[in-house]
Short mmCIF file of C-alpha atoms in Angstrom, two decimals:
data_model
loop_
_atom_site.label_atom_id
_atom_site.label_comp_id
_atom_site.label_asym_id
_atom_site.label_seq_id
_atom_site.Cartn_x
_atom_site.Cartn_y
_atom_site.Cartn_z
CA UNK A 1 -108.39 -120.28 -45.78
CA UNK A 2 -104.70 -121.25 -47.01
CA UNK A 3 -106.26 -122.52 -50.52
CA UNK A 4 -107.68 -118.85 -50.92
CA UNK A 5 -104.63 -117.28 -50.28
CA UNK A 6 -102.71 -119.85 -52.47
CA UNK A 7 -105.44 -118.97 -55.41
CA UNK A 8 -106.14 -115.41 -54.90
CA UNK A 9 -105.47 -114.51 -58.62
CA UNK A 10 -107.65 -117.43 -59.89
CA UNK A 11 -111.84 -116.41 -59.95
CA UNK A 12 -112.76 -120.01 -60.80
CA UNK A 13 -110.69 -121.64 -58.24
CA UNK A 14 -111.62 -119.01 -55.51
CA UNK A 15 -115.59 -120.15 -56.56
CA UNK A 16 -114.74 -123.50 -55.63
CA UNK A 17 -113.62 -123.20 -52.62
CA UNK A 18 -115.80 -119.85 -51.28
CA UNK A 19 -118.15 -122.56 -49.60
CA UNK A 20 -115.45 -123.68 -47.69
CA UNK A 21 -114.55 -120.70 -46.43
CA UNK A 22 -117.64 -119.57 -45.31
CA UNK A 23 -118.16 -122.61 -43.52
CA UNK A 24 -115.18 -122.19 -41.62
CA UNK A 25 -116.67 -118.37 -40.64
CA UNK A 26 -119.92 -119.73 -40.00
CA UNK A 27 -119.27 -118.10 -36.18
CA UNK A 28 -118.32 -114.85 -37.58
CA UNK A 29 -121.04 -114.77 -40.11
CA UNK A 30 -123.34 -115.22 -37.32
CA UNK A 31 -122.24 -112.63 -35.07
CA UNK A 32 -122.42 -110.11 -38.46
CA UNK A 33 -125.80 -110.77 -38.90
CA UNK A 34 -126.35 -109.84 -35.41
CA UNK A 35 -124.75 -106.90 -35.65
CA UNK A 36 -126.71 -106.13 -38.87
CA UNK A 37 -130.39 -106.69 -37.47
CA UNK A 38 -129.44 -104.60 -34.78
CA UNK A 39 -127.86 -101.63 -36.57
CA UNK A 40 -129.74 -101.79 -39.84
CA UNK A 41 -129.49 -98.50 -41.62
CA UNK A 42 -127.95 -96.14 -39.11
CA UNK A 43 -124.34 -98.25 -38.02
CA UNK A 44 -125.52 -98.29 -34.41
CA UNK A 45 -125.14 -94.20 -34.26
CA UNK A 46 -128.30 -93.40 -32.35
CA UNK A 47 -129.97 -94.43 -29.24
CA UNK A 48 -133.10 -91.96 -30.52
CA UNK A 49 -134.10 -91.25 -33.54
CA UNK A 50 -137.23 -88.30 -33.76
CA UNK A 51 -137.48 -84.85 -35.75
CA UNK A 52 -137.29 -81.47 -34.24
CA UNK A 53 -137.87 -79.00 -36.90
CA UNK A 54 -136.29 -75.74 -36.92
CA UNK A 55 -137.72 -72.12 -36.04
CA UNK A 56 -139.31 -70.43 -38.42
CA UNK A 57 -137.62 -68.42 -41.29
CA UNK A 58 -138.18 -64.67 -39.88
CA UNK A 59 -140.04 -62.53 -42.43
CA UNK A 60 -138.08 -60.14 -44.40
CA UNK A 61 -135.64 -58.14 -43.84
CA UNK A 62 -134.03 -60.65 -41.50
CA UNK A 63 -131.58 -62.72 -43.27
CA UNK A 64 -132.23 -66.33 -44.46
CA UNK A 65 -131.13 -68.69 -41.89
CA UNK A 66 -128.22 -70.03 -42.42
CA UNK A 67 -128.09 -73.75 -41.59
CA UNK A 68 -131.47 -74.27 -43.72
CA UNK A 69 -131.69 -77.32 -45.35
CA UNK A 70 -129.09 -79.22 -42.71
CA UNK A 71 -129.70 -82.33 -40.46
CA UNK A 72 -127.85 -82.61 -37.17
CA UNK A 73 -127.58 -85.32 -34.31
CA UNK A 74 -126.43 -84.59 -30.87
CA UNK A 75 -124.38 -86.41 -28.18
CA UNK A 76 -126.77 -87.87 -25.62
CA UNK A 77 -125.22 -85.12 -23.51
CA UNK A 78 -127.24 -82.37 -24.30
CA UNK A 79 -130.53 -81.76 -22.98
CA UNK A 80 -133.69 -81.62 -24.96
CA UNK A 81 -136.88 -80.60 -23.43
CA UNK A 82 -139.13 -83.37 -22.48
CA UNK A 83 -136.34 -86.05 -23.41
CA UNK A 84 -134.31 -87.66 -20.54
CA UNK A 85 -130.72 -86.93 -21.07
CA UNK A 86 -128.94 -90.43 -20.98
CA UNK A 87 -125.05 -89.93 -20.35
CA UNK A 88 -124.09 -93.08 -22.38
CA UNK A 89 -125.72 -95.05 -19.28
CA UNK A 90 -128.69 -96.45 -18.52
CA UNK A 91 -128.45 -96.45 -14.63
CA UNK A 92 -128.12 -92.28 -15.45
CA UNK A 93 -131.08 -92.11 -17.46
CA UNK A 94 -133.12 -94.19 -14.97
CA UNK A 95 -132.31 -91.83 -11.85
CA UNK A 96 -132.99 -88.82 -13.62
CA UNK A 97 -136.21 -86.71 -15.16
CA UNK A 98 -136.70 -85.47 -18.14
CA UNK A 99 -134.66 -81.96 -19.15
CA UNK A 100 -136.98 -78.97 -18.76
CA UNK A 101 -134.89 -76.70 -21.45
CA UNK A 102 -133.05 -77.61 -24.64
CA UNK A 103 -129.16 -76.89 -24.52
CA UNK A 104 -128.41 -73.27 -25.71
CA UNK A 105 -126.09 -74.64 -28.51
CA UNK A 106 -129.28 -76.92 -30.06
CA UNK A 107 -131.71 -74.19 -29.67
CA UNK A 108 -129.35 -71.77 -31.78
CA UNK A 109 -128.91 -74.31 -34.50
CA UNK A 110 -132.46 -74.87 -34.56
CA UNK A 111 -133.24 -70.79 -34.74
CA UNK A 112 -130.79 -71.02 -37.68
CA UNK A 113 -132.85 -73.81 -39.54
CA UNK A 114 -131.03 -76.81 -38.93
CA UNK A 115 -133.33 -79.81 -38.45
CA UNK A 116 -132.05 -81.91 -35.13
CA UNK A 117 -133.16 -85.88 -36.22
CA UNK A 118 -131.42 -87.61 -32.78
CA UNK A 119 -129.43 -88.30 -30.19
CA UNK A 120 -126.39 -90.47 -30.51
CA UNK A 121 -124.51 -93.33 -28.79
CA UNK A 122 -121.46 -91.74 -26.25
CA UNK A 123 -118.94 -93.06 -24.08
CA UNK A 124 -120.40 -93.64 -20.56
CA UNK A 125 -120.66 -90.51 -18.64
CA UNK A 126 -117.98 -89.02 -21.15
CA UNK A 127 -115.12 -91.47 -20.55
CA UNK A 128 -113.01 -93.43 -22.76
CA UNK A 129 -111.76 -92.72 -26.13
CA UNK A 130 -112.49 -96.17 -27.93
CA UNK A 131 -116.24 -95.06 -28.37
CA UNK A 132 -117.13 -98.54 -26.97
CA UNK A 133 -120.52 -98.86 -25.15
CA UNK A 134 -121.51 -102.27 -23.89
CA UNK A 135 -125.11 -101.36 -23.10
CA UNK A 136 -126.02 -99.57 -26.15
CA UNK A 137 -123.71 -101.27 -28.77
CA UNK A 138 -120.84 -99.74 -30.03
CA UNK A 139 -121.30 -97.57 -33.16
CA UNK A 140 -119.64 -98.94 -36.35
CA UNK A 141 -117.04 -97.05 -38.00
CA UNK A 142 -117.93 -96.76 -41.53
CA UNK A 143 -114.07 -96.18 -42.60
CA UNK A 144 -112.99 -99.54 -40.78
CA UNK A 145 -115.90 -101.81 -39.56
CA UNK A 146 -113.86 -104.18 -37.56
CA UNK A 147 -112.03 -101.52 -35.67
CA UNK A 148 -113.34 -98.74 -32.95
CA UNK A 149 -114.97 -95.49 -34.09
CA UNK A 150 -113.38 -93.62 -31.45
CA UNK A 151 -114.92 -91.33 -28.51
CA UNK A 152 -116.75 -90.31 -26.51
CA UNK A 153 -118.72 -88.88 -29.45
CA UNK A 154 -118.41 -92.02 -31.01
CA UNK A 155 -122.30 -92.28 -32.56
CA UNK A 156 -122.01 -88.32 -33.38
CA UNK A 157 -118.72 -89.29 -35.80
CA UNK A 158 -120.13 -92.27 -37.29
CA UNK A 159 -123.43 -90.55 -38.11
CA UNK A 160 -121.43 -87.91 -40.07
CA UNK A 161 -119.04 -90.27 -41.82
CA UNK A 162 -121.92 -92.62 -42.85
CA UNK A 163 -123.89 -89.85 -44.53
CA UNK A 164 -126.66 -90.07 -41.91
CA UNK A 165 -126.40 -86.53 -41.00
CA UNK A 166 -124.98 -82.99 -42.53
CA UNK A 167 -123.18 -82.65 -39.09
CA UNK A 168 -123.42 -83.94 -35.59
CA UNK A 169 -122.90 -81.97 -32.04
CA UNK A 170 -120.42 -83.74 -29.09
CA UNK A 171 -118.41 -82.44 -26.32
CA UNK A 172 -114.70 -82.55 -26.32
CA UNK A 173 -112.92 -82.83 -23.00
CA UNK A 174 -110.15 -84.84 -23.39
CA UNK A 175 -110.34 -85.47 -27.15
CA UNK A 176 -113.91 -86.73 -27.15
CA UNK A 177 -114.23 -85.01 -30.65
CA UNK A 178 -110.83 -85.26 -31.97
CA UNK A 179 -110.25 -88.53 -31.67
CA UNK A 180 -113.39 -90.02 -33.71
CA UNK A 181 -113.31 -87.31 -36.43
CA UNK A 182 -109.50 -88.87 -36.91
CA UNK A 183 -110.38 -92.61 -36.43
CA UNK A 184 -113.72 -91.95 -38.89
CA UNK A 185 -111.75 -89.48 -41.53
CA UNK A 186 -113.67 -86.68 -40.99
CA UNK A 187 -113.57 -82.94 -40.39
CA UNK A 188 -114.00 -81.75 -36.69
CA UNK A 189 -113.76 -78.54 -34.36
CA UNK A 190 -112.91 -77.98 -31.02
CA UNK A 191 -113.25 -74.12 -29.63
CA UNK A 192 -111.67 -71.94 -27.64
CA UNK A 193 -112.58 -72.75 -24.38
CA UNK A 194 -115.58 -71.01 -23.22
CA UNK A 195 -116.41 -69.64 -26.53
CA UNK A 196 -119.69 -71.62 -26.87
CA UNK A 197 -122.11 -71.97 -24.40
CA UNK A 198 -122.21 -74.94 -22.49
CA UNK A 199 -125.56 -74.37 -20.59
CA UNK A 200 -127.91 -77.47 -20.81
CA UNK A 201 -124.92 -79.98 -21.21
CA UNK A 202 -124.19 -82.23 -18.48
CA UNK A 203 -120.84 -81.73 -17.27
CA UNK A 204 -117.75 -84.03 -17.05
CA UNK A 205 -115.03 -81.41 -16.29
CA UNK A 206 -115.76 -78.00 -16.71
CA UNK A 207 -112.00 -76.65 -17.12
CA UNK A 208 -111.91 -78.67 -19.86
CA UNK A 209 -115.12 -79.30 -21.33
CA UNK A 210 -116.33 -77.65 -24.69
CA UNK A 211 -118.95 -78.44 -27.30
CA UNK A 212 -117.44 -79.56 -30.67
CA UNK A 213 -118.92 -80.33 -33.77
CA UNK A 214 -117.92 -82.87 -36.73
CA UNK A 215 -119.00 -82.70 -40.60
CA UNK A 216 -117.71 -83.53 -43.92
CA UNK A 217 -117.74 -80.46 -45.64
CA UNK A 218 -115.31 -77.54 -44.63
CA UNK A 219 -118.03 -74.98 -45.77
CA UNK A 220 -120.77 -76.68 -42.91
CA UNK A 221 -117.86 -76.79 -40.42
CA UNK A 222 -117.61 -72.95 -40.89
CA UNK A 223 -121.23 -72.33 -41.08
CA UNK A 224 -122.13 -73.90 -37.85
CA UNK A 225 -118.72 -72.23 -36.25
CA UNK A 226 -120.26 -68.87 -37.23
CA UNK A 227 -123.80 -69.86 -35.39
CA UNK A 228 -122.43 -71.17 -32.30
CA UNK A 229 -119.53 -69.06 -31.94
CA UNK A 230 -121.38 -65.70 -33.22
CA UNK A 231 -118.66 -64.78 -34.94
CA UNK A 232 -117.99 -61.39 -37.37
CA UNK A 233 -118.62 -62.06 -41.15
CA UNK A 234 -115.79 -59.53 -41.88
CA UNK A 235 -112.26 -59.55 -40.69
CA UNK A 236 -109.14 -58.45 -42.05
CA UNK A 237 -106.86 -61.02 -43.44
CA UNK A 238 -103.74 -62.04 -41.46
CA UNK A 239 -100.50 -63.75 -42.65
CA UNK A 240 -100.34 -67.46 -41.50
CA UNK A 241 -97.24 -69.25 -39.92
CA UNK A 242 -97.81 -73.14 -40.04
CA UNK A 243 -95.39 -74.81 -37.12
CA UNK A 244 -94.87 -78.29 -37.21
CA UNK A 245 -94.02 -79.87 -34.05
CA UNK A 246 -91.27 -82.50 -35.15
CA UNK A 247 -91.35 -84.41 -31.39
CA UNK A 248 -95.33 -85.10 -31.68
CA UNK A 249 -94.92 -86.46 -35.08
CA UNK A 250 -92.02 -88.93 -33.64
CA UNK A 251 -94.64 -89.97 -31.32
CA UNK A 252 -97.29 -91.02 -33.91
CA UNK A 253 -97.83 -93.37 -37.02
CA UNK A 254 -98.69 -90.76 -39.08
CA UNK A 255 -96.32 -90.01 -41.74
CA UNK A 256 -94.69 -86.58 -41.03
CA UNK A 257 -93.44 -86.25 -44.78
CA UNK A 258 -96.43 -87.21 -46.27
CA UNK A 259 -98.22 -84.48 -44.06
CA UNK A 260 -95.62 -81.58 -45.08
CA UNK A 261 -95.56 -82.44 -48.80
CA UNK A 262 -99.41 -82.43 -49.15
CA UNK A 263 -99.60 -78.92 -46.97
CA UNK A 264 -96.56 -77.02 -48.24
CA UNK A 265 -98.31 -77.88 -51.92
CA UNK A 266 -101.66 -76.78 -50.77
CA UNK A 267 -100.09 -73.46 -49.73
CA UNK A 268 -97.60 -72.87 -52.46
CA UNK A 269 -99.88 -71.08 -54.86
CA UNK A 270 -102.05 -69.18 -51.76
CA UNK A 271 -101.19 -66.01 -50.66
CA UNK A 272 -99.96 -64.69 -47.09
CA UNK A 273 -98.94 -68.01 -45.78
CA UNK A 274 -94.98 -67.96 -44.93
CA UNK A 275 -92.75 -70.78 -45.25
CA UNK A 276 -93.20 -73.39 -42.39
CA UNK A 277 -91.30 -73.52 -39.31
CA UNK A 278 -90.37 -76.49 -36.80
CA UNK A 279 -90.24 -76.94 -33.00
CA UNK A 280 -89.57 -79.15 -30.37
CA UNK A 281 -92.95 -78.74 -28.81
CA UNK A 282 -91.78 -80.65 -25.51
CA UNK A 283 -89.00 -78.68 -24.80
CA UNK A 284 -90.87 -75.47 -25.43
CA UNK A 285 -93.27 -76.35 -22.47
CA UNK A 286 -90.70 -77.23 -20.36
CA UNK A 287 -89.17 -73.65 -20.61
CA UNK A 288 -92.78 -71.93 -20.27
CA UNK A 289 -94.77 -73.80 -17.78
CA UNK A 290 -92.98 -74.34 -14.72
CA UNK A 291 -95.88 -75.84 -12.87
CA UNK A 292 -95.35 -79.10 -14.74
CA UNK A 293 -92.36 -79.99 -12.60
CA UNK A 294 -94.85 -81.23 -10.02
CA UNK A 295 -96.24 -83.89 -12.07
CA UNK A 296 -92.57 -85.37 -14.09
CA UNK A 297 -91.80 -88.37 -13.79
CA UNK A 298 -88.76 -88.10 -11.47
CA UNK A 299 -86.83 -90.97 -12.93
CA UNK A 300 -86.49 -89.43 -16.02
CA UNK A 301 -84.30 -86.25 -17.10
CA UNK A 302 -86.24 -83.08 -16.58
CA UNK A 303 -85.06 -81.58 -19.57
CA UNK A 304 -86.69 -84.42 -21.56
CA UNK A 305 -89.62 -82.94 -23.88
CA UNK A 306 -91.45 -86.09 -23.82
CA UNK A 307 -91.49 -86.39 -20.16
CA UNK A 308 -93.22 -83.00 -20.26
CA UNK A 309 -95.66 -84.16 -22.53
CA UNK A 310 -96.21 -87.23 -20.35
CA UNK A 311 -96.41 -84.58 -17.04
CA UNK A 312 -98.80 -82.47 -19.05
CA UNK A 313 -101.08 -85.33 -19.96
CA UNK A 314 -101.00 -86.62 -16.20
CA UNK A 315 -101.98 -83.11 -15.48
CA UNK A 316 -105.05 -82.97 -17.88
CA UNK A 317 -106.28 -86.93 -16.43
CA UNK A 318 -106.06 -85.24 -12.85
CA UNK A 319 -108.01 -82.35 -13.55
CA UNK A 320 -110.90 -84.23 -15.13
CA UNK A 321 -110.76 -86.65 -12.23
CA UNK A 322 -110.87 -84.24 -9.88
CA UNK A 323 -113.98 -81.70 -11.65
CA UNK A 324 -115.53 -85.10 -12.51
CA UNK A 325 -115.47 -86.15 -8.41
CA UNK A 326 -116.79 -82.84 -7.50
CA UNK A 327 -119.47 -82.86 -10.09
CA UNK A 328 -120.87 -86.59 -9.48
CA UNK A 329 -119.49 -88.18 -6.45
CA UNK A 330 -123.10 -88.25 -4.57
CA UNK A 331 -124.61 -90.03 -7.69
CA UNK A 332 -122.01 -92.43 -8.33
CA UNK A 333 -122.28 -93.76 -4.40
CA UNK A 334 -125.67 -93.67 -4.12
CA UNK A 335 -126.89 -95.38 -7.50
CA UNK A 336 -123.77 -97.78 -7.82
CA UNK A 337 -124.30 -97.60 -11.72
CA UNK A 338 -123.26 -100.93 -13.71
CA UNK A 339 -120.14 -99.46 -16.07
CA UNK A 340 -117.77 -101.14 -18.55
CA UNK A 341 -114.61 -102.22 -16.66
CA UNK A 342 -112.52 -99.76 -18.21
CA UNK A 343 -114.88 -97.07 -17.49
CA UNK A 344 -115.48 -98.48 -13.89
CA UNK A 345 -111.91 -98.38 -13.20
CA UNK A 346 -111.21 -94.44 -14.43
CA UNK A 347 -114.64 -93.81 -12.38
CA UNK A 348 -113.28 -95.08 -9.13
CA UNK A 349 -110.00 -93.85 -9.66
CA UNK A 350 -111.93 -90.25 -9.85
CA UNK A 351 -114.10 -90.76 -7.00
CA UNK A 352 -111.45 -92.49 -4.65
CA UNK A 353 -108.64 -89.80 -5.62
CA UNK A 354 -107.69 -86.86 -3.39
CA UNK A 355 -105.83 -84.70 -5.20
CA UNK A 356 -103.30 -82.43 -2.35
CA UNK A 357 -102.41 -79.69 -4.91
CA UNK A 358 -105.20 -78.81 -7.08
CA UNK A 359 -103.86 -75.05 -7.48
CA UNK A 360 -100.87 -76.39 -9.38
CA UNK A 361 -103.85 -77.80 -11.99
CA UNK A 362 -105.14 -74.63 -12.73
CA UNK A 363 -101.79 -72.75 -12.82
CA UNK A 364 -100.59 -75.22 -15.81
CA UNK A 365 -103.79 -74.27 -17.60
CA UNK A 366 -102.61 -70.38 -17.15
CA UNK A 367 -98.80 -71.01 -17.70
CA UNK A 368 -99.82 -73.12 -20.78
CA UNK A 369 -102.20 -70.89 -22.66
CA UNK A 370 -99.64 -67.95 -22.00
CA UNK A 371 -96.87 -70.32 -23.44
CA UNK A 372 -99.29 -71.07 -26.70
CA UNK A 373 -99.65 -67.09 -26.82
CA UNK A 374 -95.72 -66.91 -27.31
CA UNK A 375 -95.27 -69.25 -29.61
CA UNK A 376 -98.67 -68.47 -31.77
CA UNK A 377 -98.76 -64.94 -31.45
CA UNK A 378 -101.88 -63.83 -33.59
CA UNK A 379 -100.79 -65.84 -37.08
CA UNK A 380 -99.41 -68.96 -35.89
CA UNK A 381 -100.69 -72.18 -36.23
CA UNK A 382 -99.06 -75.59 -34.80
CA UNK A 383 -99.43 -78.66 -36.82
CA UNK A 384 -99.74 -81.98 -34.93
CA UNK A 385 -101.01 -85.39 -35.83
CA UNK A 386 -104.63 -85.92 -34.04
CA UNK A 387 -104.17 -89.09 -32.85
CA UNK A 388 -100.65 -91.35 -32.44
CA UNK A 389 -102.24 -94.65 -33.46
CA UNK A 390 -104.84 -95.99 -36.07
CA UNK A 391 -108.07 -97.05 -34.48
CA UNK A 392 -107.40 -100.24 -32.69
CA UNK A 393 -109.67 -103.32 -33.49
CA UNK A 394 -113.12 -104.10 -31.41
CA UNK A 395 -112.03 -106.04 -28.46
CA UNK A 396 -108.19 -105.41 -28.32
CA UNK A 397 -105.91 -106.78 -25.88
CA UNK A 398 -105.88 -103.89 -22.96
CA UNK A 399 -102.20 -103.56 -22.76
CA UNK A 400 -102.17 -102.21 -26.38
CA UNK A 401 -104.91 -99.97 -26.36
CA UNK A 402 -104.07 -98.46 -22.73
CA UNK A 403 -100.46 -98.00 -24.84
CA UNK A 404 -102.38 -95.99 -27.51
CA UNK A 405 -104.67 -94.44 -25.10
CA UNK A 406 -101.98 -92.84 -23.00
CA UNK A 407 -100.65 -91.92 -26.58
CA UNK A 408 -103.74 -90.00 -27.89
CA UNK A 409 -104.02 -88.19 -24.27
CA UNK A 410 -100.45 -86.55 -25.03
CA UNK A 411 -101.43 -85.14 -28.41
CA UNK A 412 -105.22 -84.42 -26.75
CA UNK A 413 -103.62 -82.26 -23.82
CA UNK A 414 -102.35 -79.46 -25.65
CA UNK A 415 -105.72 -77.58 -26.55
CA UNK A 416 -107.79 -79.36 -23.73
CA UNK A 417 -105.33 -78.07 -21.42
CA UNK A 418 -104.38 -74.60 -22.66
CA UNK A 419 -107.58 -73.75 -24.06
CA UNK A 420 -107.09 -73.10 -27.52
CA UNK A 421 -108.90 -74.13 -30.34
CA UNK A 422 -108.48 -76.77 -32.56
CA UNK A 423 -109.57 -78.13 -36.18
CA UNK A 424 -108.98 -81.80 -37.44
CA UNK A 425 -108.34 -82.03 -41.04
CA UNK A 426 -108.39 -85.68 -42.50
CA UNK A 427 -105.62 -86.40 -44.99
CA UNK A 428 -106.58 -89.35 -46.55
CA UNK A 429 -105.03 -92.88 -45.86
CA UNK A 430 -102.14 -94.83 -44.80
CA UNK A 431 -101.97 -98.42 -44.93
CA UNK A 432 -105.91 -98.49 -45.19
CA UNK A 433 -106.27 -96.44 -41.92
CA UNK A 434 -107.67 -92.77 -41.70
CA UNK A 435 -105.22 -90.24 -40.79
CA UNK A 436 -105.30 -86.55 -39.91
CA UNK A 437 -103.58 -83.88 -38.69
CA UNK A 438 -104.67 -80.89 -36.35
CA UNK A 439 -104.27 -77.37 -36.49
CA UNK A 440 -104.25 -75.33 -33.47
CA UNK A 441 -104.13 -71.64 -32.99
CA UNK A 442 -104.29 -69.16 -30.25
CA UNK A 443 -107.06 -69.07 -27.67
CA UNK A 444 -109.80 -66.58 -29.16
CA UNK A 445 -108.50 -67.69 -32.53
CA UNK A 446 -111.70 -69.43 -33.79
CA UNK A 447 -112.49 -67.18 -36.84
CA UNK A 448 -108.58 -67.30 -38.17
CA UNK A 449 -108.77 -71.15 -38.03
CA UNK A 450 -111.58 -71.89 -39.51
CA UNK A 451 -110.91 -69.49 -42.28
CA UNK A 452 -107.41 -71.20 -42.75
CA UNK A 453 -109.13 -74.60 -42.99
CA UNK A 454 -111.76 -73.12 -45.64
CA UNK A 455 -108.84 -71.27 -47.45
CA UNK A 456 -106.48 -74.38 -47.70
CA UNK A 457 -109.31 -77.07 -47.77
CA UNK A 458 -110.03 -77.25 -51.49
CA UNK A 459 -105.71 -77.48 -52.37
CA UNK A 460 -105.01 -79.79 -49.43
CA UNK A 461 -107.56 -82.45 -51.18
CA UNK A 462 -106.18 -82.09 -54.27
CA UNK A 463 -102.82 -82.90 -53.15
CA UNK A 464 -103.81 -85.83 -51.38
CA UNK A 465 -106.01 -87.35 -54.52
CA UNK A 466 -102.61 -86.80 -56.20
CA UNK A 467 -100.45 -88.70 -53.86
CA UNK A 468 -103.63 -91.51 -53.29
CA UNK A 469 -103.95 -92.06 -57.18
CA UNK A 470 -100.74 -90.91 -58.88
CA UNK A 471 -101.06 -90.77 -62.85
CA UNK A 472 -101.34 -94.12 -64.50
CA UNK A 473 -98.76 -95.75 -65.80
CA UNK A 474 -98.76 -96.60 -69.81
CA UNK A 475 -97.16 -100.11 -71.04
CA UNK A 476 -95.51 -100.49 -74.46
CA UNK A 477 -98.87 -100.41 -76.00
CA UNK A 478 -99.36 -97.06 -74.80
CA UNK A 479 -102.46 -98.13 -73.08
CA UNK A 480 -103.07 -97.12 -69.70
CA UNK A 481 -102.28 -100.23 -67.40
CA UNK A 482 -103.04 -98.36 -64.09
CA UNK A 483 -105.39 -101.17 -62.78
CA UNK A 484 -103.17 -104.25 -62.71
CA UNK A 485 -100.42 -102.18 -61.28
CA UNK A 486 -103.06 -101.50 -58.05
CA UNK A 487 -104.07 -105.45 -58.62
CA UNK A 488 -100.36 -105.90 -57.95
CA UNK A 489 -100.17 -103.42 -54.54
CA UNK A 490 -103.24 -105.15 -53.71
CA UNK A 491 -101.87 -108.67 -53.75
CA UNK A 492 -98.56 -107.41 -52.17
CA UNK A 493 -100.96 -105.76 -49.43
CA UNK A 494 -102.77 -108.80 -49.03
CA UNK A 495 -99.64 -111.37 -48.67
CA UNK A 496 -98.54 -108.80 -45.74
CA UNK A 497 -101.99 -109.04 -43.89
CA UNK A 498 -102.88 -105.65 -44.72
CA UNK A 499 -106.28 -106.23 -45.40
CA UNK A 500 -107.56 -102.77 -45.39
CA UNK A 501 -105.04 -101.56 -47.44
CA UNK A 502 -105.69 -104.61 -50.00
CA UNK A 503 -109.30 -103.60 -50.11
CA UNK A 504 -108.52 -100.14 -50.86
CA UNK A 505 -105.94 -101.05 -53.95
CA UNK A 506 -108.70 -103.26 -55.19
CA UNK A 507 -111.52 -100.98 -55.26
CA UNK A 508 -109.20 -98.54 -57.11
CA UNK A 509 -108.70 -101.07 -59.71
CA UNK A 510 -112.17 -101.90 -60.06
CA UNK A 511 -112.74 -98.24 -60.76
CA UNK A 512 -110.54 -98.20 -63.39
CA UNK A 513 -111.70 -101.72 -64.65
CA UNK A 514 -114.87 -102.64 -63.72
CA UNK A 515 -114.99 -105.95 -66.23
CA UNK A 516 -112.10 -107.77 -64.43
CA UNK A 517 -113.52 -110.34 -62.31
CA UNK A 518 -110.22 -111.09 -60.42
CA UNK A 519 -110.43 -107.74 -59.07
CA UNK A 520 -113.65 -108.45 -57.22
CA UNK A 521 -112.55 -112.13 -56.36
CA UNK A 522 -109.41 -110.70 -54.89
CA UNK A 523 -111.35 -108.12 -52.95
CA UNK A 524 -113.72 -110.65 -51.75
CA UNK A 525 -110.44 -112.68 -50.12
CA UNK A 526 -109.96 -109.17 -48.15
CA UNK A 527 -113.29 -108.74 -46.92
CA UNK A 528 -113.66 -111.98 -45.69
CA UNK A 529 -110.36 -111.59 -43.66
CA UNK A 530 -112.22 -108.17 -42.25
CA UNK A 531 -115.03 -110.30 -41.01
CA UNK A 532 -117.24 -108.17 -43.88
CA UNK A 533 -119.13 -111.37 -45.02
CA UNK A 534 -121.65 -109.55 -46.94
CA UNK A 535 -119.45 -107.52 -49.21
CA UNK A 536 -117.09 -110.55 -50.02
CA UNK A 537 -120.67 -112.43 -50.97
CA UNK A 538 -121.30 -109.47 -53.29
CA UNK A 539 -118.12 -109.14 -55.07
CA UNK A 540 -117.98 -113.55 -55.47
CA UNK A 541 -121.76 -113.01 -57.22
CA UNK A 542 -119.98 -110.26 -59.31
CA UNK A 543 -116.65 -112.24 -60.15
CA UNK A 544 -119.43 -115.02 -61.51
CA UNK A 545 -121.38 -112.76 -63.46
CA UNK A 546 -118.14 -111.34 -65.19
CA UNK A 547 -116.58 -114.75 -65.75
CA UNK A 548 -119.61 -116.53 -67.62
CA UNK A 549 -117.25 -119.98 -67.98
CA UNK A 550 -117.23 -120.34 -63.96
CA UNK A 551 -120.18 -122.47 -62.22
#
């Protein structure tokens, strides 16, 4: 591999050492073949594939079905008549009968013309934010194959990101839709709590559970929202205030400056947007959510905004565990299901914990919703990073994943505990990893928020593309030399062991000049580091075909 690194710019030398490199990677290659055989063409997103056709289009004068022609998938937490709901765990499926009715949300989508094509993999019993599942396999993140897809709605996110469906449903309790959306570079929507029916959905924690959905296209996100939320199509246009939570961006590796630039540039030519505002959100809730006091770490300064944010996430987890115990304690004790270690730890903690002050948990929900109303009124949108960290690698060290998990929960707790609606918006990539921000608005402001995304999205995409692909530079002969510049950036990323970033730079160089063998051989080297052996082989073959002198 050191030989490959030393000769990354020379396709001829690369071809000579490729046999050695592949020999070194035989074990990893065997694992790749196993995963390919198992996941085939669906990225491991599904536990069941089928097709449920939509209801017939009603005759005129009925309006045309708004979702006609679209396909969707559902997490294995939604009930379908005559299908067993698996809840992400074989022991649950084994001990339960087929559903007698179909979930209200699924029926609504079928009535509006969409086709359901299968059930997707999910985190066991709705726990976990990584998206890994030891029983059904972890769905492959199309954006970063060597990294987790995020959960618990992992299969739904992967199915959308891979283009297997137009949109997908999942549930969001403590970030289960928002986190996989961020990791897979998707739009997602968590509605106001109680705004979408949860009848026919297995409960994890009713005070936090919502139905959520993911899409690649904002118009589809809005169309699904109109169907499930039963929104009025006409609503007076309101002004919009964007409020950046500066302290939450400090928690995150999402570059705040880039987010601000993209959003500000996107709205500067749009009407009805006021100049951006800034807030320390932790301090705001410390003043307006007095019941958090009982969840503060007494070893820290009680005026510290971060300690209040940690207290909020702690209260959210306590509420989830309390309600999960109420819902499923009898089943857990009687069946003793086989679970992944992290899920088992969560579940046993939930079952064995006795919460003395349950009332305080519900008081926090009430106070936080009022606190958000004070801040947002009827025109405000809070801007926060969706997740704090990029997706971790598969089978990462527990300490790293626990710390990342805890930071993710701080960001997820705002909408989960307040019941406010939240939309996740991808902002391209940073260092090769998908990044996103989230917009949160007041409880009941769902149409306002969905309309905002549709209003801004094309401008956002333009700004993202501009920052990601700046105007190419000219050389002394006035010829565009952007591809060489991108190659050099890729080489620098490679030397810095930023493999995904290197792949992205080489790919952009290939788009500009697809006849350069060096670009392909360099990208192959980066793919090898990521364990993407088939893609590395394809690039090697392309490099050989382009350079006829190589044998």
